Tab-separated table of C-alpha atoms in Angstrom:
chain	number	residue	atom	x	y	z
N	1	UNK	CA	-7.550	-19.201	6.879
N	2	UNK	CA	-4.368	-20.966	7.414
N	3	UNK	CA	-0.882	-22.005	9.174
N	4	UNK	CA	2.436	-20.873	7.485
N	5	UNK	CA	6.172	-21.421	8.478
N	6	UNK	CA	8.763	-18.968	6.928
N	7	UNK	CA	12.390	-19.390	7.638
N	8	UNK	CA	15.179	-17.145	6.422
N	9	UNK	CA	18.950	-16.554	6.741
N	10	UNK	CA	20.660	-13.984	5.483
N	11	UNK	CA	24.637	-12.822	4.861
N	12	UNK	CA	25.543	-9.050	4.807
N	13	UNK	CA	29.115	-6.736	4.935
N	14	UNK	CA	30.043	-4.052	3.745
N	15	UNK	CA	33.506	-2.463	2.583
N	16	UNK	CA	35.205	0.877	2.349
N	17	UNK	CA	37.605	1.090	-0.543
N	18	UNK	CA	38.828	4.474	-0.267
N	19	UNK	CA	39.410	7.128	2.416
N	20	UNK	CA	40.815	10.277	1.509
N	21	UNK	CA	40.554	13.849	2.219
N	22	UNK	CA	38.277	13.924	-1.159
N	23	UNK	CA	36.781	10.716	-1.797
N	24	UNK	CA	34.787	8.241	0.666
N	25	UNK	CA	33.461	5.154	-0.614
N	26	UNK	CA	31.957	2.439	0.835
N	27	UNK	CA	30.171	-0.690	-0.765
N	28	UNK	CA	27.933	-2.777	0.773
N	29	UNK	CA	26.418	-6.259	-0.545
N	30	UNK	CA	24.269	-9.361	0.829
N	31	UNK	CA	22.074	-12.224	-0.301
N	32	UNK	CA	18.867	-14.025	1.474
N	33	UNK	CA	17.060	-17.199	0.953
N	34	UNK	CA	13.686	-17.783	2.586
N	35	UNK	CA	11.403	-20.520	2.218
N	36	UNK	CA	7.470	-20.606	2.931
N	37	UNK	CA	4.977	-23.356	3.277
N	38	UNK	CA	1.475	-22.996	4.117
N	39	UNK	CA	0.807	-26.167	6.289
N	40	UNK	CA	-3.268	-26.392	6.326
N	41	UNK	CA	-5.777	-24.087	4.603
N	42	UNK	CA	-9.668	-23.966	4.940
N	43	UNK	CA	-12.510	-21.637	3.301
N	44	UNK	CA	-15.991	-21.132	3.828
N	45	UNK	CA	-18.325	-19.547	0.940
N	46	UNK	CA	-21.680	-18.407	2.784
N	47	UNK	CA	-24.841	-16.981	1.407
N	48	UNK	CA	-28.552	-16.221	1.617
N	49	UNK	CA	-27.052	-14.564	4.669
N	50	UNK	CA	-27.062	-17.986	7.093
N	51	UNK	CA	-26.324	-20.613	4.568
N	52	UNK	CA	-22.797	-22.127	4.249
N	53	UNK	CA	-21.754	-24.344	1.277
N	54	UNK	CA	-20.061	-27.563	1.750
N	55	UNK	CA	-16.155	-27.190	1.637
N	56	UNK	CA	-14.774	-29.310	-1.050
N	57	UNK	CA	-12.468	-31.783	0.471
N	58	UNK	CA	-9.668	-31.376	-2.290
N	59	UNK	CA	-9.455	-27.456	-1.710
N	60	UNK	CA	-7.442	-28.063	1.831
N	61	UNK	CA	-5.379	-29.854	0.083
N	62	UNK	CA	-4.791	-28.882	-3.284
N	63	UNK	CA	-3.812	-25.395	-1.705
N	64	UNK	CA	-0.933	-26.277	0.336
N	65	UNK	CA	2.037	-25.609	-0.899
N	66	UNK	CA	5.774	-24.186	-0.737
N	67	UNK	CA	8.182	-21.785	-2.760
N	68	UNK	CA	11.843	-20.688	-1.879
N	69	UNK	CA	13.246	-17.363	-3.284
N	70	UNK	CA	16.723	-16.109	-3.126
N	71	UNK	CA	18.010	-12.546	-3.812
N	72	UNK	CA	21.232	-10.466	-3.504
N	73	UNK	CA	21.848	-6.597	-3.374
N	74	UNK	CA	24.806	-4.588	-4.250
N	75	UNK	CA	25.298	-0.808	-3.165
N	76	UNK	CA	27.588	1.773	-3.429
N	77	UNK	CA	28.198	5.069	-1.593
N	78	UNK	CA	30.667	7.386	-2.845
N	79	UNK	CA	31.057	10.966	-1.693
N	80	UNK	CA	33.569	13.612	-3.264
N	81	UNK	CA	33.080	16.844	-1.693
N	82	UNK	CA	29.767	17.819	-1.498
N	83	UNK	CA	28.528	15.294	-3.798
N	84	UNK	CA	27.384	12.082	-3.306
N	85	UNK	CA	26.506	9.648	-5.500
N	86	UNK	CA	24.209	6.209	-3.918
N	87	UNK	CA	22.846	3.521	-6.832
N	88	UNK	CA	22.589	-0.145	-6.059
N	89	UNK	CA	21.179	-3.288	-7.692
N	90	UNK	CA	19.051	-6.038	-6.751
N	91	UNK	CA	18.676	-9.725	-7.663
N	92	UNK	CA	15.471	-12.011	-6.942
N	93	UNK	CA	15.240	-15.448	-7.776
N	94	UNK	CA	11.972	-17.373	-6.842
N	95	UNK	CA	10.555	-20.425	-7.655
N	96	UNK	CA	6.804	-20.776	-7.238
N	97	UNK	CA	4.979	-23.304	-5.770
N	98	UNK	CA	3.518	-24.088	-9.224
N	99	UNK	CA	6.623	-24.129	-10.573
N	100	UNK	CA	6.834	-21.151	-12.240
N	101	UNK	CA	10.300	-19.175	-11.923
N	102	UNK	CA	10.639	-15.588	-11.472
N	103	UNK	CA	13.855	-13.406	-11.957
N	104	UNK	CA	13.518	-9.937	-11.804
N	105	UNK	CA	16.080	-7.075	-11.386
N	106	UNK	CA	15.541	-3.640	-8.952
N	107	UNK	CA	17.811	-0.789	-9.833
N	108	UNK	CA	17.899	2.442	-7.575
N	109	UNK	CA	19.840	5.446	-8.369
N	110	UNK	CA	20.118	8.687	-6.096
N	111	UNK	CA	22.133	11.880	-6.184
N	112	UNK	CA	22.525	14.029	-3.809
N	113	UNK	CA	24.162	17.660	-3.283
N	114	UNK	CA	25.063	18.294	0.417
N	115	UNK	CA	25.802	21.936	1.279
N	116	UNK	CA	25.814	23.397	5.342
N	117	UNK	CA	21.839	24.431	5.478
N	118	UNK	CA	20.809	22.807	2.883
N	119	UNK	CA	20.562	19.754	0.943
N	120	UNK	CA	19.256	18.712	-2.794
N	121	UNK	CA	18.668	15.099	-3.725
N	122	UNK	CA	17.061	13.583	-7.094
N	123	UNK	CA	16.526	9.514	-7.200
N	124	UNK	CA	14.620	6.607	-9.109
N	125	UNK	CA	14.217	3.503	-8.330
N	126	UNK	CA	12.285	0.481	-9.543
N	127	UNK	CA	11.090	-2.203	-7.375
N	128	UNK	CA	8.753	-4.927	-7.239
N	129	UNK	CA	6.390	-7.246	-5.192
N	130	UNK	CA	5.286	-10.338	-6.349
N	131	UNK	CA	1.519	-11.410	-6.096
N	132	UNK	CA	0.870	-13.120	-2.498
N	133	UNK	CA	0.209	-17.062	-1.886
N	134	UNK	CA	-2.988	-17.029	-1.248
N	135	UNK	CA	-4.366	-14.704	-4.660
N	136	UNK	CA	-2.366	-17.180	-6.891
N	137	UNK	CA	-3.706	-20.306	-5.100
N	138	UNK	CA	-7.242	-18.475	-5.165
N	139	UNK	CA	-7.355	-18.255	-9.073
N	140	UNK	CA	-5.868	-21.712	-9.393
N	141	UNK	CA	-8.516	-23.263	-6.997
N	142	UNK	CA	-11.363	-21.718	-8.326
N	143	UNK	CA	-12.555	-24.271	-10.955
N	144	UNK	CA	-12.968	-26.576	-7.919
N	145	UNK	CA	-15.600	-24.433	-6.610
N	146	UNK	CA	-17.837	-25.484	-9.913
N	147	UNK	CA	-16.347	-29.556	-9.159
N	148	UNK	CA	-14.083	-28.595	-12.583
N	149	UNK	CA	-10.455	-30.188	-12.451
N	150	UNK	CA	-7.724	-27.481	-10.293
N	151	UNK	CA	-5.298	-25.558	-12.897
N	152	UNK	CA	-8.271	-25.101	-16.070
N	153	UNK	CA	-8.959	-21.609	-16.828
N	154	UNK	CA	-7.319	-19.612	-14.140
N	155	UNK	CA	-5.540	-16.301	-14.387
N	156	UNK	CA	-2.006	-16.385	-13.807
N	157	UNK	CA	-0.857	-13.610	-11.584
N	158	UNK	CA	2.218	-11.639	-11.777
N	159	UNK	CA	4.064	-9.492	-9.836
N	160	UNK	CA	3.047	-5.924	-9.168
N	161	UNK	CA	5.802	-2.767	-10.445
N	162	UNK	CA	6.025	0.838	-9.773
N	163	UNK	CA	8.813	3.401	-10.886
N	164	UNK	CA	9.331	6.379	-8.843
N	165	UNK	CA	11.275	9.728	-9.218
N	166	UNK	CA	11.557	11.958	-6.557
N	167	UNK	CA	13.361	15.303	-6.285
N	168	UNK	CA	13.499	16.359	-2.184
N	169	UNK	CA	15.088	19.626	-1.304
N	170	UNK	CA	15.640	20.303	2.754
N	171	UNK	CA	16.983	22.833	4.593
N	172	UNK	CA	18.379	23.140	8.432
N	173	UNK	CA	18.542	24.953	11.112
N	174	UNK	CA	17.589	28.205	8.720
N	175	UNK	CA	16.316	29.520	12.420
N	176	UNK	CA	17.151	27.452	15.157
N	177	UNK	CA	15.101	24.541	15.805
N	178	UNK	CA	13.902	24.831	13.139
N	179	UNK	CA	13.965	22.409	9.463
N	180	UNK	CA	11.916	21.120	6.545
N	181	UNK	CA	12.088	19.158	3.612
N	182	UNK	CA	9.680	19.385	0.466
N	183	UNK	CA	9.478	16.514	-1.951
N	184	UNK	CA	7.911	16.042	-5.547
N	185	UNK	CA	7.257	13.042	-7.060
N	186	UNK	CA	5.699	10.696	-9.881
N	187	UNK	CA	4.919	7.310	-9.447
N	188	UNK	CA	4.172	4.941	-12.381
N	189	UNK	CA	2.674	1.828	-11.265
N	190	UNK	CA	1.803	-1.487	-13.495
N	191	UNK	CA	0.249	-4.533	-13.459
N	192	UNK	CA	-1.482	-3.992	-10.259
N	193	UNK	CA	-3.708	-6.590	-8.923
N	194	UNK	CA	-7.487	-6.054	-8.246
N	195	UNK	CA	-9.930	-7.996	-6.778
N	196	UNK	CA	-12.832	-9.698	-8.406
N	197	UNK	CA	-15.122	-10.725	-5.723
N	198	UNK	CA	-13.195	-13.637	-5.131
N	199	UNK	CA	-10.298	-13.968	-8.296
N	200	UNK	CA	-7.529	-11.994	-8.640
N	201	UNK	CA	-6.259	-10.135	-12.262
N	202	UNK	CA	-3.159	-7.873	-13.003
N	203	UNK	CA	-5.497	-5.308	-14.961
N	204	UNK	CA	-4.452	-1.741	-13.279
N	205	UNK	CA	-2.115	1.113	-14.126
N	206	UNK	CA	-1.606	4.085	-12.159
N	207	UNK	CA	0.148	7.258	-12.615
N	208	UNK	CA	0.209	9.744	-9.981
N	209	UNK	CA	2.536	12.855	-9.180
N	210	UNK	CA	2.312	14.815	-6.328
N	211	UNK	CA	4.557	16.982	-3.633
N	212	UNK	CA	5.211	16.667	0.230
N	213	UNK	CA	6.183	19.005	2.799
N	214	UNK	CA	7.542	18.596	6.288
N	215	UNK	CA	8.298	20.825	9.148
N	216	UNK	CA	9.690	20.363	12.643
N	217	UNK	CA	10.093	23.165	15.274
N	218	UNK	CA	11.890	21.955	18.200
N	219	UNK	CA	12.638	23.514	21.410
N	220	UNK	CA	13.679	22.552	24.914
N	221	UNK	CA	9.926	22.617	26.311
N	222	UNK	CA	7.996	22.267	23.076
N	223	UNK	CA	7.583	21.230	19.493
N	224	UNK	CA	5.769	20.929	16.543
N	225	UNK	CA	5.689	19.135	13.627
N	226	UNK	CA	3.624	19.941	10.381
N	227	UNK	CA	3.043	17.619	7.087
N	228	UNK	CA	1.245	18.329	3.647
N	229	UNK	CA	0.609	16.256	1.081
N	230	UNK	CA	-0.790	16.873	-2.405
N	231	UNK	CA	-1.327	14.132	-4.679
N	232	UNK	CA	-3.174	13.883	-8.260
N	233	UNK	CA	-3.257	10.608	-10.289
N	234	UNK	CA	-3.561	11.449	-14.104
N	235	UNK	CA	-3.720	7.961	-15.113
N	236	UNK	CA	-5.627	5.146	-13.509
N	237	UNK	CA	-7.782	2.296	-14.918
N	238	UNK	CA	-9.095	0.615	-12.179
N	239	UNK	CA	-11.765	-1.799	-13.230
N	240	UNK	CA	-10.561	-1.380	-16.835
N	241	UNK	CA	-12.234	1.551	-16.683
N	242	UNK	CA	-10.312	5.053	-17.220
N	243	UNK	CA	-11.031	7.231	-14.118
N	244	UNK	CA	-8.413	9.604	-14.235
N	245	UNK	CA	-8.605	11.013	-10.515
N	246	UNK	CA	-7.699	9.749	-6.958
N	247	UNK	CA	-9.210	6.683	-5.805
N	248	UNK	CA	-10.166	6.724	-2.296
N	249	UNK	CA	-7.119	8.926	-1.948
N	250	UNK	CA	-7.860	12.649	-0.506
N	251	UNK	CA	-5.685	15.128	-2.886
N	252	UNK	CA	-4.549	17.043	0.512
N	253	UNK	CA	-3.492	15.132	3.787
N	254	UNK	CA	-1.791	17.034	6.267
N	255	UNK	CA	-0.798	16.133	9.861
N	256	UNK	CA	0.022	18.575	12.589
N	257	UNK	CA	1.493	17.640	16.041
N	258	UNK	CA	1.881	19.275	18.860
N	259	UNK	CA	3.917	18.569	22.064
N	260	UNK	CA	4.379	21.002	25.537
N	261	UNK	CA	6.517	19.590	28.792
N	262	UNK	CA	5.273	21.949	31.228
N	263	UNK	CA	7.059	20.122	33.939
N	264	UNK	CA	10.016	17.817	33.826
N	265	UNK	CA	6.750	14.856	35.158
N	266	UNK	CA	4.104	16.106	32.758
N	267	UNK	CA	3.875	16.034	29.039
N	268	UNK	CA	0.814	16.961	27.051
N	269	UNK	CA	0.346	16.680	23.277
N	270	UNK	CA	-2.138	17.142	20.509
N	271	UNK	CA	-2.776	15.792	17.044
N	272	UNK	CA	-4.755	17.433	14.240
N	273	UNK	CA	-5.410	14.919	10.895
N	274	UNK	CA	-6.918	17.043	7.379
N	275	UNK	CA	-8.277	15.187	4.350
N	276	UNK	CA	-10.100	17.114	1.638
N	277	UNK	CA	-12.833	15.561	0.119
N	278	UNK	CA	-12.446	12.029	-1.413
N	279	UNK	CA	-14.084	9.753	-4.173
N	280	UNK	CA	-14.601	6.443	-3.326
N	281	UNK	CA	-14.808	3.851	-7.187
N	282	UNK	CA	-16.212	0.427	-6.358
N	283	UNK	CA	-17.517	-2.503	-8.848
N	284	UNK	CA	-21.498	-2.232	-7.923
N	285	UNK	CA	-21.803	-6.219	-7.477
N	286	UNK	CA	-25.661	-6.014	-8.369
N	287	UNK	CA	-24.807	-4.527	-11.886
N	288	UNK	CA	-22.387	-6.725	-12.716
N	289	UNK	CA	-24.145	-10.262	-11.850
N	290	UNK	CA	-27.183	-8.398	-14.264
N	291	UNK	CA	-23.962	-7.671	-16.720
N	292	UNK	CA	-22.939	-11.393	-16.422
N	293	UNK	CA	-26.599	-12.313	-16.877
N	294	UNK	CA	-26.700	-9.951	-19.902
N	295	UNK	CA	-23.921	-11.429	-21.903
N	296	UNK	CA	-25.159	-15.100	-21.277
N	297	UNK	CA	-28.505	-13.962	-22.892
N	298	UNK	CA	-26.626	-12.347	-26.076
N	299	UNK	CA	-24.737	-15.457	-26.635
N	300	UNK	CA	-27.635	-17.870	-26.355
N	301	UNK	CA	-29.650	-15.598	-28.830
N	302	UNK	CA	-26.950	-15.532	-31.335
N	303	UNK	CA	-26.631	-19.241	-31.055
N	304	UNK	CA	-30.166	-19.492	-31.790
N	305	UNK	CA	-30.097	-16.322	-34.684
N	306	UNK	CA	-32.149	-14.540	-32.689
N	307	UNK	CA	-30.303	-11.724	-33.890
N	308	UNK	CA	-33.115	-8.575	-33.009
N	309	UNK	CA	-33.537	-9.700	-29.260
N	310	UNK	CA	-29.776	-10.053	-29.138
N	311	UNK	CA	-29.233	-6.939	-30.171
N	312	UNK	CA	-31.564	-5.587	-28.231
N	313	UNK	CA	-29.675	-7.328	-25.207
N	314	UNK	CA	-26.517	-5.557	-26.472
N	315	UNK	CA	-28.346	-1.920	-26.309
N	316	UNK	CA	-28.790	-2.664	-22.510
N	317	UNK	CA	-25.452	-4.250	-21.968
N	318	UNK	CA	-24.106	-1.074	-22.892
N	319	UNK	CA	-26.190	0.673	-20.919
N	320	UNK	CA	-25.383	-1.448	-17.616
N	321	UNK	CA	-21.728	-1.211	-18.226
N	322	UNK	CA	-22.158	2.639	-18.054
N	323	UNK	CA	-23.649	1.641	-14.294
N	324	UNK	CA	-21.154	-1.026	-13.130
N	325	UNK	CA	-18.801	1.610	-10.975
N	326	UNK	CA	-20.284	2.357	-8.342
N	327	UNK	CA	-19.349	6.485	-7.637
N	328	UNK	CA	-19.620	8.161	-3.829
N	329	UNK	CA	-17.979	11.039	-2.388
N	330	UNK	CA	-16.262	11.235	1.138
N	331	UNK	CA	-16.890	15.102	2.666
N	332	UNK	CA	-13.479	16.366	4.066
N	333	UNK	CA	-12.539	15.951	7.933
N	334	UNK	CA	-10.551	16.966	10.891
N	335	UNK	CA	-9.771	14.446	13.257
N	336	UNK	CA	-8.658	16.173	16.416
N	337	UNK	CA	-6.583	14.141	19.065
N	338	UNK	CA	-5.273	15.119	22.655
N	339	UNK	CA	-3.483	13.049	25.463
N	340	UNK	CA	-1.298	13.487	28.423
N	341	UNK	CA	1.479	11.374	30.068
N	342	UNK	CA	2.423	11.886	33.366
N	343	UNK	CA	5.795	10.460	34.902
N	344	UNK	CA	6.039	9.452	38.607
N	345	UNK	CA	9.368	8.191	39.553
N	346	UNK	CA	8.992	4.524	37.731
N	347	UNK	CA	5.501	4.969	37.453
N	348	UNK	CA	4.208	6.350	33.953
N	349	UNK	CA	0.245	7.163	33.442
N	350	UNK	CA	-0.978	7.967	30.079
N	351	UNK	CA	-4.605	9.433	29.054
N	352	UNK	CA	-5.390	9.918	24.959
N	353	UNK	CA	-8.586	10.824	23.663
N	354	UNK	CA	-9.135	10.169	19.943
N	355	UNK	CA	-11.538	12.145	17.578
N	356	UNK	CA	-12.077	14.272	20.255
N	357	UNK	CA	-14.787	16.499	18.613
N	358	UNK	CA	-16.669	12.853	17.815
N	359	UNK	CA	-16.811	13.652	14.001
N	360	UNK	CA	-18.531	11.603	11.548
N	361	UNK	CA	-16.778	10.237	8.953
N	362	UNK	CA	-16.538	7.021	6.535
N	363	UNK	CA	-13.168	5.313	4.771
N	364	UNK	CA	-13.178	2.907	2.138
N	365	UNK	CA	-11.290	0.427	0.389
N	366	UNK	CA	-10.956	-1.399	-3.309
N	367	UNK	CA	-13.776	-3.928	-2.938
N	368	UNK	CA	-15.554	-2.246	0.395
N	369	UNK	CA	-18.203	1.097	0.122
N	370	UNK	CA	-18.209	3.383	2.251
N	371	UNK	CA	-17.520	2.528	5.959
N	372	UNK	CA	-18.203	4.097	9.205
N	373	UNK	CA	-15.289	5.268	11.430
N	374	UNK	CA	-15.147	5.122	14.989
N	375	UNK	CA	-16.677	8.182	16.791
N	376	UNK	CA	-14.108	9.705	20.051
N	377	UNK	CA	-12.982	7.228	22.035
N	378	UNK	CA	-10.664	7.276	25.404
N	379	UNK	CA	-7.388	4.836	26.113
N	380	UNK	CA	-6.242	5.313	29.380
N	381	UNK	CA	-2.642	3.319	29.616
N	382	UNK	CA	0.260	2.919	33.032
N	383	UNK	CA	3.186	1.403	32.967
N	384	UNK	CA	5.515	0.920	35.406
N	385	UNK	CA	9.650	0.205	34.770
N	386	UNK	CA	11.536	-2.048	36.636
């Protein structure tokens, strides 16, 4: 845990450089500092369920810290008919609080075909985020864990990076009320960070493609809304490990929502979630302490050219690392939601009920197995305007 302070200030404008009866154009540009500074850190390691180790007193202290960045955009806009082309470029600077630097450029690049009922846009971009804080200072501060000197033997982290193409076609008011958009892309993502019980390493790739498609139907008294999205990753090696599929990602999501105004004081609406079935990859934590175990073994007999049992340490090594990922599927689900909201003059009283069917169903995460949801539950909400 911890207190931070971030300040920031930023400059922005823009400028049109041509209007004609052909050509718009319009550039817009900025720049941003902001500085952080984590004022007081703690940690507490527990275990044997009860227990808490001591905190090392030079911990606090060695993790405190601050780091400015800068950075500074360019865009353009330019439109010629029924063409428009957007691309813009941007700058960040940042100095670590280690004292690293980092300088990293973020291109974008869209165009974009606009036509009366239609529209047809292609883009890529590349953009970045760099690791937070509190993983760097993690890795750093681990050695004192073990009462080694801060800064030995720590992984340095760097920023994570994903390129994205996307080619979006939409259409409106083909019947009226009515519009949609569908969107492929692919996603290339790099040096992704995962989680190691408690350090941090840029080890992942991931390469995913996939298409989305979105509906509205609006009318005076009603509407409804409707959302799919299919997603496959091709490419993934989470835990160094090839997998090759979704990772606690469903390959179909889809949302649909529902609205009715009955009266001009009552409003009632409804909410329907989908996700297809879903496999959930975690590091088994019980396999790989035995793996760590394993490998200290192997070294200690090959120190002491006890070359048969090490091998026959290496047989089962191989045979635990086979174990280490920890596979479970996630059935599919629908999530159904209702509510109400009734208006009476400044008065406004709202009823939702969520999961309304009380289904059963678990999410998960990158270091977390398979967790229970909540079951239906009720929020009843007024408000009253002044």
């Amino acid at each position: 845990s911890g207190q931070e302070q971030n300040y920031s200030f930023q400059l922005k404008g823009d400028y049109s450089y041509i209007s004609s009866a052909h050509h718009n154009g319009n550039l817009s540009f900025g720049t941003e500092f902001s500085h952080f500074q984590l004022e007081d850190v703690r940690y507490a390691l527990g275990y044997n369920f009860v227990m808490i180790a001591p905190e090392n007193p030079l911990i606090p202290e060695s993790g405190k810290g601050h780091e400015n960045s800068y950075n500074a955009f360019l865009q353009l806009k330019h439109q010629w008919h029924s063409i428009i082309l957007n691309a813009g470029l941007r700058f960040d600077h940042k100095k670590r609080a280690d004292g690293r630097t980092l300088n990293e450029f973020s291109p974008r690049i869209a165009f974009i075909l606009l036509q009366p009922k239609w529209n047809i846009k292609f883009s890529y971009s590349r953009s970045f985020v760099d690791a937070p804080y509190l993983y760097r200072k993690t890795n750093e501060l681990l050695p004192l864990l073990s009462s080694e000197r801060a800064g030995d033997n720590f992984s340095v982290l760097n920023p994570e990076f994903v390129n994205s193409l996307q080619l979006t076609f939409a259409g409106s008011e083909w019947a009226k009320g009515f519009n949609f958009e569908i969107n492929g892309f692919y996603n290339r993502a790099q040096d992704l960070i995962m989680t190691h019980i408690i350090e941090h390493l840029n080890e992942a790739v991931n390469k995913t493609a996939g298409v989305e498609v979105m509906t509205s139907y609006h009318k005076r008294k009603y509407s409804a809304e409707f959302n799919l999205t299919w997603m496959h990753t091709f490419e993934s090696n989470l835990f160094t490990k090839n997998i090759d599929a979704n990772n606690n990602t469903p390959a179909i999501t889809s949302n649909v929502v529902l609205a009715w105004q009955p009266t001009p004081r009552l409003k009632l609406f409804s909410n329907v979630l989908f996700e297809s079935k879903q496999t959930s990859y975690n590091l088994d934590l019980t396999q790989m302490i035995l793996l760590t175990n394993i490998v200290n073994y192997i070294l200690e007999d090959i120190a002491k050219k006890n070359y048969e049992s090490a091998q026959e340490l290496t047989d089962e090594l191989i045979r635990v690392k086979e174990t280490i990922i920890h596979q479970e599927d996630m059935k599919a689900r629908a999530i159904f939601n209702i509510g109400a909201e009734y208006k009476w003059g400044n008065l406004t009283l709202g009823l939702n009920v969520r999961n309304l069917f009380n289904t059963q169903y678990n999410r998960s995460g990158m270091n977390t197995k398979l967790i229970p949801q909540k079951g239906r539950w009720y929020m009843f909400d007024i408000a009253y305007k002044f």
